[in-house]
Coordinates of C-alpha atoms and ligand atoms in Angstrom, one line a residue:
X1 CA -4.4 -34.1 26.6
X2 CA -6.7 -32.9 23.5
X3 CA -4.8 -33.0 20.5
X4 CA -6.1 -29.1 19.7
X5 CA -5.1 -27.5 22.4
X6 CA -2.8 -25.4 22.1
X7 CA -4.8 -24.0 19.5
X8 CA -7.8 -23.6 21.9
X9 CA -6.3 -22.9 25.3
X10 CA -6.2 -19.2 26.3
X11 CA -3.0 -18.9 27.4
X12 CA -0.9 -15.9 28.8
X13 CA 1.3 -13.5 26.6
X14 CA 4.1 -11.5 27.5
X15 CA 5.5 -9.0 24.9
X16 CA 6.2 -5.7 26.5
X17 CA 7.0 -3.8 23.0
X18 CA 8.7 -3.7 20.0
X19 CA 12.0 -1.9 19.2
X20 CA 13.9 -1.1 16.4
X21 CA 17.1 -4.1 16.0
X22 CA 19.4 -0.9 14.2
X23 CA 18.7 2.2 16.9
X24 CA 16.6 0.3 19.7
X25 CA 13.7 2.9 19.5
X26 CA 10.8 1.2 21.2
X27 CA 7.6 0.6 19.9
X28 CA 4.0 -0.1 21.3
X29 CA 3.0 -4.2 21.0
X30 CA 0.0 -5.4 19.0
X31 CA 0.2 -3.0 16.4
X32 CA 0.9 -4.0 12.9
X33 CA 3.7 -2.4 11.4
X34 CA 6.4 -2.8 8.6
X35 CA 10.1 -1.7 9.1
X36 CA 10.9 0.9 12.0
X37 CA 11.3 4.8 11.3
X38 CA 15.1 3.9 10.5
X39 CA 13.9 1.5 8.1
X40 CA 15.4 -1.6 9.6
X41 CA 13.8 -4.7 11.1
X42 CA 11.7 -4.8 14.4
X43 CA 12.1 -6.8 17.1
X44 CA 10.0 -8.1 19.2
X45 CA 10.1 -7.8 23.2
X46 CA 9.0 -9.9 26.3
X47 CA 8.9 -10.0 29.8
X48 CA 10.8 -13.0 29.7
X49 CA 10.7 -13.4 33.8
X50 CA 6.8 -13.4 33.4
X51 CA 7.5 -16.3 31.0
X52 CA 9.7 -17.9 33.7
X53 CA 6.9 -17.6 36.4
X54 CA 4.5 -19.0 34.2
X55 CA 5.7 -21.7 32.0
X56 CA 8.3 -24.3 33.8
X57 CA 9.8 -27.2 31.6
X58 CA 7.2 -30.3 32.7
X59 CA 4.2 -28.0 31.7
X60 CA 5.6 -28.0 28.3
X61 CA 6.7 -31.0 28.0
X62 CA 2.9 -32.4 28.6
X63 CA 1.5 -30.4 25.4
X64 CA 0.6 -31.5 22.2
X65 CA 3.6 -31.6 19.7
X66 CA 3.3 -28.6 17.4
X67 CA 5.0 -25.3 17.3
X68 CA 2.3 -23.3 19.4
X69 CA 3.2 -24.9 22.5
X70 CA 5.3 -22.5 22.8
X71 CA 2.7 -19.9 23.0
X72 CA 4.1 -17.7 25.9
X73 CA 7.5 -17.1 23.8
X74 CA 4.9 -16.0 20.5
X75 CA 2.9 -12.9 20.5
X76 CA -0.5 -13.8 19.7
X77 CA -2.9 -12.8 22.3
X78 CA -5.8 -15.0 21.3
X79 CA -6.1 -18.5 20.7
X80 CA -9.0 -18.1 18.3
X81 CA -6.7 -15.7 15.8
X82 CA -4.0 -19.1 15.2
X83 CA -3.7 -20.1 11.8
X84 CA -2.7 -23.5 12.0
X85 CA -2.0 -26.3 9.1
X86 CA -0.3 -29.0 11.9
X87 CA 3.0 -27.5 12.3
X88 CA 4.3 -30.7 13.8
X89 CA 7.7 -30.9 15.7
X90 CA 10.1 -31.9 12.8
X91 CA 12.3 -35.3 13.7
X92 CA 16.3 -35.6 14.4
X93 CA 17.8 -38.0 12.2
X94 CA 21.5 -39.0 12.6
X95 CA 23.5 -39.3 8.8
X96 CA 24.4 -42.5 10.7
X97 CA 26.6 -43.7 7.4
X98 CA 28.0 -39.7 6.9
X99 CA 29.3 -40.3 10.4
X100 CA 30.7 -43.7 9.6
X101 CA 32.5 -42.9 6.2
X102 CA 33.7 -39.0 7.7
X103 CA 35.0 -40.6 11.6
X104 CA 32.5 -37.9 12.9
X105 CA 31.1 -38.3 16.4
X106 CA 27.2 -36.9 15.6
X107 CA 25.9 -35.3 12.2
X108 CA 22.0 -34.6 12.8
X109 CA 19.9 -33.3 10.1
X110 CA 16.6 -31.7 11.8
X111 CA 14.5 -32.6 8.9
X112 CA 11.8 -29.3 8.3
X113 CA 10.6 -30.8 5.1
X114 CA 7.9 -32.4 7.2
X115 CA 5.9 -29.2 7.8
X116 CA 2.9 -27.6 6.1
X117 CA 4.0 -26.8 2.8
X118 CA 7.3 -29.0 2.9
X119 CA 9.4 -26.3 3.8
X120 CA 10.6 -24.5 7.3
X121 CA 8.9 -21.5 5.7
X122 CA 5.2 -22.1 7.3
X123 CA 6.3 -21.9 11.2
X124 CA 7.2 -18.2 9.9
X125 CA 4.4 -17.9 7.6
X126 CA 2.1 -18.9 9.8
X127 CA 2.8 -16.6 12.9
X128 CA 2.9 -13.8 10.6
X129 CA -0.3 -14.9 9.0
X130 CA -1.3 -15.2 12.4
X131 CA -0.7 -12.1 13.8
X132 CA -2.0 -9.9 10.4
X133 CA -5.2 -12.1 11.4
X134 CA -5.3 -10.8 14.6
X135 CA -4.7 -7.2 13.5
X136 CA -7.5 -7.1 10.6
X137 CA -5.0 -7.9 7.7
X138 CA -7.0 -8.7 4.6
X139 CA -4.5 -8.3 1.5
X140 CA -1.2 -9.1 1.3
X141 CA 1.7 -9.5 -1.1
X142 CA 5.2 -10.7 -1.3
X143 CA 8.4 -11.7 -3.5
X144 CA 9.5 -15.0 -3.0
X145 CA 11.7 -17.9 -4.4
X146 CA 9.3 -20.2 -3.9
X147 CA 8.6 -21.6 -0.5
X148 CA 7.9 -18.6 1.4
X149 CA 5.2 -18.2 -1.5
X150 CA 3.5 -21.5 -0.7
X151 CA 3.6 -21.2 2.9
X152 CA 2.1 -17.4 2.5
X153 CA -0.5 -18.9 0.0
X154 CA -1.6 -21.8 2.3
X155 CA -1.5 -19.6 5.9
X156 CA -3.1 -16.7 4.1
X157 CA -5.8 -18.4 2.2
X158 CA -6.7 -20.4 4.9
X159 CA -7.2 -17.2 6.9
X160 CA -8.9 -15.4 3.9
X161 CA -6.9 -13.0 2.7
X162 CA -6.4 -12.5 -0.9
X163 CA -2.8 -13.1 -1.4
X164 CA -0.2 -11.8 -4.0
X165 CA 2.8 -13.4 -4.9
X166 CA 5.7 -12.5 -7.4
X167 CA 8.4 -15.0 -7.8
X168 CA 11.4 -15.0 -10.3
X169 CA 10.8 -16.7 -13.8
X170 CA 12.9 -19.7 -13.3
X171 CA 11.6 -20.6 -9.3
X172 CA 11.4 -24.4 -9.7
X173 CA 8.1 -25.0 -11.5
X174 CA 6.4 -27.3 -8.2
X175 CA 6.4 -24.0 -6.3
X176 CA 5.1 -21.7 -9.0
X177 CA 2.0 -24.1 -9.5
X178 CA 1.8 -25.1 -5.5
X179 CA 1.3 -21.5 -4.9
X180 CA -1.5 -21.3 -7.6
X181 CA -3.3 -24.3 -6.3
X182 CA -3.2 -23.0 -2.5
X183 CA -5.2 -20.1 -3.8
X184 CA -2.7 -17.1 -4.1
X185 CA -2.8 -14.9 -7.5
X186 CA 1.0 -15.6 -8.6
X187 CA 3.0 -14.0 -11.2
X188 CA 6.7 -15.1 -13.0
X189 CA 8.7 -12.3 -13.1
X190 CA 11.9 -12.1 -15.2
X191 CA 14.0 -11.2 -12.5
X192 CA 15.6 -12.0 -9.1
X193 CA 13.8 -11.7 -5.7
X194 CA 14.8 -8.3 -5.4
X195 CA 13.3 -7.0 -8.6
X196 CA 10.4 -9.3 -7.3
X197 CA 10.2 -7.1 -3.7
X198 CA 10.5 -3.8 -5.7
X199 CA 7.3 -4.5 -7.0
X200 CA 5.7 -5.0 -3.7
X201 CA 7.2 -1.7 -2.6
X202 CA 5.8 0.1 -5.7
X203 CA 1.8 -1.6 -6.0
X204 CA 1.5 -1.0 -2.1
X205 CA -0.4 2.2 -1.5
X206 CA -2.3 1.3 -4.8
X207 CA -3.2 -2.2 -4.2
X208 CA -3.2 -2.1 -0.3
X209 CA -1.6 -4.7 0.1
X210 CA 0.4 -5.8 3.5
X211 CA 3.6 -6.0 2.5
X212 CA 5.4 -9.7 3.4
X213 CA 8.7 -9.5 2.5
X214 CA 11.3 -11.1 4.2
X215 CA 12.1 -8.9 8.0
X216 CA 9.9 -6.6 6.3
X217 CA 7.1 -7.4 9.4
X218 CA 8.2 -8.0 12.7
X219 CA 6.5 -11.3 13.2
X220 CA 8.0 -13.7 11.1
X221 CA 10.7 -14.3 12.9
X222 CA 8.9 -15.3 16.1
X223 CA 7.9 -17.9 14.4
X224 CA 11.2 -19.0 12.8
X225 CA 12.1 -18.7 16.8
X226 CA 10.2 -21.7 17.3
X227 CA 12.8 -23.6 15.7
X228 CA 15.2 -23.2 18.3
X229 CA 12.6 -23.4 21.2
X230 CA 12.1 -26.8 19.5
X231 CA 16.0 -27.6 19.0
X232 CA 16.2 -27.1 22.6
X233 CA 13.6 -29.1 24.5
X234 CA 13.7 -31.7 21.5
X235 CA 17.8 -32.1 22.5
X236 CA 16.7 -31.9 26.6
X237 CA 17.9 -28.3 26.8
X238 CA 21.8 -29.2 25.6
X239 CA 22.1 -27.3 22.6
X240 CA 24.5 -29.2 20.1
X241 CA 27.9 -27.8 19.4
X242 CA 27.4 -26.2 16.0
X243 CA 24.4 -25.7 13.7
X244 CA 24.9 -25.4 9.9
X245 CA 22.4 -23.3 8.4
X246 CA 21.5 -22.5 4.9
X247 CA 21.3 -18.7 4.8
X248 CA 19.4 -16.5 2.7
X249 CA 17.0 -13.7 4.0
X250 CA 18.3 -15.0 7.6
X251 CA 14.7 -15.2 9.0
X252 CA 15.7 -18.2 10.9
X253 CA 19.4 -17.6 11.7
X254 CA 18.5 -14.6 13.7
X255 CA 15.2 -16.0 14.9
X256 CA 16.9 -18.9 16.4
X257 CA 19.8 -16.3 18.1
X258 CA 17.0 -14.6 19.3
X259 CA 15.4 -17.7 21.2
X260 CA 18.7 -19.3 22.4
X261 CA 18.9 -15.4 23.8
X262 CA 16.1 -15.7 25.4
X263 CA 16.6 -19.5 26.7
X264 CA 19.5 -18.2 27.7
X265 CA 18.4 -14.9 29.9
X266 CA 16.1 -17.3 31.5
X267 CA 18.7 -20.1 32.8
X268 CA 16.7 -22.1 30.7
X269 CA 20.0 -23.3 28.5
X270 CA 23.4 -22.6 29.9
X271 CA 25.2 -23.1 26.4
X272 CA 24.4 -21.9 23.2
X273 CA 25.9 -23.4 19.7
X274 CA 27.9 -21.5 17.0
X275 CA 26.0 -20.7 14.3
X276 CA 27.5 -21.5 10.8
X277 CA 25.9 -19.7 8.2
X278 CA 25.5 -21.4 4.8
X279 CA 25.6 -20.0 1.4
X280 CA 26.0 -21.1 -2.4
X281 CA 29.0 -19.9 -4.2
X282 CA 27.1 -18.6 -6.9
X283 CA 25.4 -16.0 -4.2
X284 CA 27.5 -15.7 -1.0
X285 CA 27.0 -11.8 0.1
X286 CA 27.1 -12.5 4.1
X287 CA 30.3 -15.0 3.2
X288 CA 32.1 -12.0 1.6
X289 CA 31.2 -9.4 4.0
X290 CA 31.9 -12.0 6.6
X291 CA 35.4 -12.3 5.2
X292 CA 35.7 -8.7 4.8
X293 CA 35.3 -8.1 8.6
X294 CA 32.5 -6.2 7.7
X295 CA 29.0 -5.5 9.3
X296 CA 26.5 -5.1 6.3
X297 CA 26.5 -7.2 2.7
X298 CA 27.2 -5.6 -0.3
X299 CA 24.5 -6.6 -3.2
X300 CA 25.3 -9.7 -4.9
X301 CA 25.3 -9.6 -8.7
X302 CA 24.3 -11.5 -10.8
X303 CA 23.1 -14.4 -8.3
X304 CA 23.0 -18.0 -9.5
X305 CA 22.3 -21.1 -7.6
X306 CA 20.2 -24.5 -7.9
X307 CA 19.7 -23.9 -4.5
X308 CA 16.6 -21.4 -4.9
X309 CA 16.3 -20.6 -1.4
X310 CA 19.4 -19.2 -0.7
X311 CA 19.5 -17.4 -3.9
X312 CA 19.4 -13.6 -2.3
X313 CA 21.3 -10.7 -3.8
X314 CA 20.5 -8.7 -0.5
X315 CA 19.1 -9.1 2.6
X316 CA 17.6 -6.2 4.9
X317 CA 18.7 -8.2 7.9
X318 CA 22.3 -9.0 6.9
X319 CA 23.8 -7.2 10.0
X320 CA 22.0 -8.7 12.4
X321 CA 22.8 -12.5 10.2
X322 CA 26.6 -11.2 10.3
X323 CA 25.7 -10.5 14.6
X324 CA 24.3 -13.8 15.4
X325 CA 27.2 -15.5 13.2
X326 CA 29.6 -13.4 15.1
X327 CA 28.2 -13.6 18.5
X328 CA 28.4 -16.9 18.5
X329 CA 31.9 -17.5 17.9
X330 CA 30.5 -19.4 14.5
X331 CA 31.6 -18.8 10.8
X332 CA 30.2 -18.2 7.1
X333 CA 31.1 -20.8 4.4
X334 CA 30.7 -21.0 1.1
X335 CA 30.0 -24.2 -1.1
X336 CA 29.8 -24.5 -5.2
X337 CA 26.4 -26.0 -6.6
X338 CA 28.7 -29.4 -7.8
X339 CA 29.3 -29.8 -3.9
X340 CA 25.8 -29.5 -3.1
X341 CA 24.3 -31.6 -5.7
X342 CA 26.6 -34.3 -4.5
X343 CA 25.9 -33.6 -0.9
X344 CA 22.2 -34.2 -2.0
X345 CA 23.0 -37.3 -3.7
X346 CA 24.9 -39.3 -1.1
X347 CA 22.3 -38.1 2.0
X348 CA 19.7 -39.3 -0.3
X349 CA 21.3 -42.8 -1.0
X350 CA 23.4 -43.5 1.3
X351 CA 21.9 -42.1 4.6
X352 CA 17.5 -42.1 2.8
X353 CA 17.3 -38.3 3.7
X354 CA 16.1 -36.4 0.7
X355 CA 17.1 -33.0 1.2
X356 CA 16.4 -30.1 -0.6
X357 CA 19.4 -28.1 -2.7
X358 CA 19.7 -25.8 0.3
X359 CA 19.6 -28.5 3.0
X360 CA 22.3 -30.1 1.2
X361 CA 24.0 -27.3 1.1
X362 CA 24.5 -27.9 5.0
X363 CA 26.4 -30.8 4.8
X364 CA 28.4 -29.8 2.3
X365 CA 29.5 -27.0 4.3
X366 CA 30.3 -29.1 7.4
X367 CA 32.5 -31.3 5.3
X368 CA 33.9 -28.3 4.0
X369 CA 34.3 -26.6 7.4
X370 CA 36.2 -30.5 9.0
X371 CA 38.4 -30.2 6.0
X372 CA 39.6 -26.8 7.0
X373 CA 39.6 -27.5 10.7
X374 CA 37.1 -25.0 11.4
X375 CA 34.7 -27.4 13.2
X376 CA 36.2 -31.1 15.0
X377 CA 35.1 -34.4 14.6
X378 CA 33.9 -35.1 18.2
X379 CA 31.6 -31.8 17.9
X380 CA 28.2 -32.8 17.8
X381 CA 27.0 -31.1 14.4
X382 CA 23.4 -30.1 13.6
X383 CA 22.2 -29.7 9.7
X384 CA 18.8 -27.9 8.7
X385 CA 16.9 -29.4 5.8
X386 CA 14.7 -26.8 5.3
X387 CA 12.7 -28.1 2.4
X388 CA 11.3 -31.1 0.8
X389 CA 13.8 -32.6 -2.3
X390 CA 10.5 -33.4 -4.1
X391 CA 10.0 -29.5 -4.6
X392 CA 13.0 -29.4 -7.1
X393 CA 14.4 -31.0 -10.3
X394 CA 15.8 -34.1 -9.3
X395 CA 18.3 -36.0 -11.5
X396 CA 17.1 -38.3 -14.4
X397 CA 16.7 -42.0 -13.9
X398 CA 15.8 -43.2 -17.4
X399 CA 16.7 -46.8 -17.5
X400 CA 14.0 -48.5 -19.1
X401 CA 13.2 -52.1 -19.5
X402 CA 11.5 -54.0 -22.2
X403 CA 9.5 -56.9 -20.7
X404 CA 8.6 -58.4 -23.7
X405 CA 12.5 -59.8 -24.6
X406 CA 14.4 -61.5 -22.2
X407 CA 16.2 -59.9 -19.3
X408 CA 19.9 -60.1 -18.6
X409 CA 19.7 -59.9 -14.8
X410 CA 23.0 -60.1 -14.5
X411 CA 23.2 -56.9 -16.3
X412 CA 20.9 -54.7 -13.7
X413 CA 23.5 -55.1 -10.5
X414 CA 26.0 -53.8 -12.5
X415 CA 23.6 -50.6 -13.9
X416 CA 24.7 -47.4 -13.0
X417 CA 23.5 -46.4 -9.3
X418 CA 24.0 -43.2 -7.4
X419 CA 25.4 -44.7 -4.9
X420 CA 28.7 -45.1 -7.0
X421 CA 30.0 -41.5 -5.5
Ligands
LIG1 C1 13.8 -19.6 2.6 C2 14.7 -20.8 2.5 C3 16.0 -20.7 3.0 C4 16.6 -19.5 3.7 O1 16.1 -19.3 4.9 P1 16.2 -17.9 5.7 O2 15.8 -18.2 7.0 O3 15.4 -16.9 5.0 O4 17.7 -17.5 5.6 C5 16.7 -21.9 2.9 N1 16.2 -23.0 2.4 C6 15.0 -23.1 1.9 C7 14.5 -24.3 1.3 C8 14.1 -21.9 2.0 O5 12.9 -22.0 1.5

């Protein structure tokens, strides 16, 4: 097996079209396009008995371990048009001493920090990259907290496009400068993501610029797909009971429905998890229209979080979140930022998994969710760390010592430690 390829192999494709996820108008495949006529996200389509006849389980299983294994689920046509950075398969790791102190039967974190970019954004990022490669894309813009930035940046400037990004003012400050560095012209805008996308929508025509936004392309999601396609073979097709994810645009939420769907619809998987969508107090639109029994969010205002990612007044995709949520016999939760700086703080010292604000805000949920009974002990529970801790603030450690004067060594072992939580 060469180590390249899946990146070199010419390998079949099957999307039959596109259609509209609101009115289920159908659209022609290998086009580029934004939203549909109805102004919602599109979907894309395959012939997923033509992926059956040509991809069985042992032929996958003997690839090389990145996301475009899963080429005949993805809908680039040729292998020369991939934009890759080495999106390697991202490891299970039980919260072994979570599970010991909570009695819980199996708490996995899949831990996305260790792709391209540190964050879950660049499988997205780079099939959408990918695909506005392979359709003569050459300028493109987007809003962005932060990761998606970095991941568009790196993709895109690898591929050479000239890249635009506009992130709120206070994005943590590694992202604003790890964008720069990976070659995109970035801008600070004193607002939220939302104002940041209405710029996008205004400099369009002017600039030309391909617009990125979150489910504003169709292809994004195809690549956030991988992560289930990946959750699956990686757990030998049995799915774990329920996955906690840390919601904001719902990229991957729905792109993982869609590829349990599809696993599904081709007896590839025979049970599918319930999907518990995550979200900070200080921002929790799909929680309260959740709650509300209702099938689209209302705009969140005045949105505030330390968990960046999930910090998104409105999302274009909410009802099809608030579907996958449903249709899966899962839940929305809300935690407070306390909850999920402490979450962060014992996986990091306790169980040496350094999780991002927004991963962490996954296990707080789940112990939020066993607390209220929504989810049992003997479930087997699956967390997404989406991002790298090392992207964001972390908390001081100032204790200093003087080497010059003696040392009371007795003194350091009783020295504040996080671990005392
Ligand atoms: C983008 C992002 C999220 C939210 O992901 P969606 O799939 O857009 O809901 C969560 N965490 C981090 C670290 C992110 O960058």
């Amino acid at each position: 097996m060469d180590h390249f390829d899946n990146l070199t192999t010419e390998r079949p494709t099957f999307v039959t079209h596109l259609e509209c996820s609101a009115t289920g108008k159908q659209y022609e495949p290998d086009r580029l396009y934004g939203l549909s006529d109805a102004g919602k996200p599109l979907l894309v389509k395959y012939d997923l008995d033509g992926i059956s006849a040509a991809l069985d389980k042992p032929t996958l299983a003997a690839r090389p371990p990145d996301m475009w294994r899963y080429r005949e689920f993805l809908p680039v046509r040729a292998a020369e048009h991939i934009v890759s950075l080495g999106e390697a398969i991202t490891p299970l790791i039980h919260l072994s001493n979570e599970e010991a102190r909570l009695g819980a039967r199996s708490i996995i974190v899949k831990d996305e920090s260790r792709l391209p970019t540190a964050s879950f954004k660049a499988r997205g990022l780079g099939m959408a990259v990918t695909m506005a490669n392979e359709l003569g894309v050459r300028r493109v813009a987007m809003p962005t907290n932060g990761n998606a930035g970095a991941a568009l940046a790196a993709y895109g400037s690898r591929a050479g496009m000239e890249v635009y990004v506009f992130c709120p003012a206070d994005t943590p400050e590694v992202n604003v400068r790890e964008i720069a560095l990976l070659g995109a012209r970035v801008w600070r805008v004193n607002g939220l993501i939302n104002d940041c996308g209405k710029i996008v929508g205004a400099g369009k025509e002017e600039m030309g610029w391909f617009d990125f936004s979150t489910l504003k392309e169709p292809y994004r999601i195809e690549g956030k797909k991988t992560m289930g396609l990946e959750l699956a073979e990686q757990m030998q097709w049995d799915l774990p009971d329920v996955i906690f994810y840390p919601t904001g645009g719902g990229t991957g939420i729905i792109g993982m429905w869609k590829a349990f769907n599809e696993l599904e619809a081709m007896g590839w998987i025979t049970h599918k998890p319930r999907l518990v969508a995550v979200q900070a107090e200080g921002c929790a639109p799909i929680v309260k229209a959740y709650d509300e029994g209702k099938d689209h969010a209302d705009l969140w205002e005045d949105a505030a979080t330390v968990a960046a990612g999930i910090r998104v007044p409105a999302a274009i995709g909410d009802f099809l979140i608030l579907e996958a949520v449903r249709e899966s016999g899962g839940f929305a939760l809300a935690v407070p930022d306390s909850e999920i700086e402490q979450a962060q703080a014992v996986a990091a010292a306790r169980d040496g998994v350094m999780m991002s604000p927004e991963g962490a805000a996954t296990l707080a949920g789940y112990e939020r969710a066993l607390e209220a009974g929504l989810v049992d002990r003997d479930e087997r529970a699956l967390l997404f760390n989406c991002g790298h801790g090392l992207k964001y603030p972390m908390p001081p450690a100032d204790e200093a010592l003087d080497h010059t004067r003696p040392i009371d060594f007795a003194a350091l072992a009783v020295a504040a430690h996080p671990s005392d939580l």
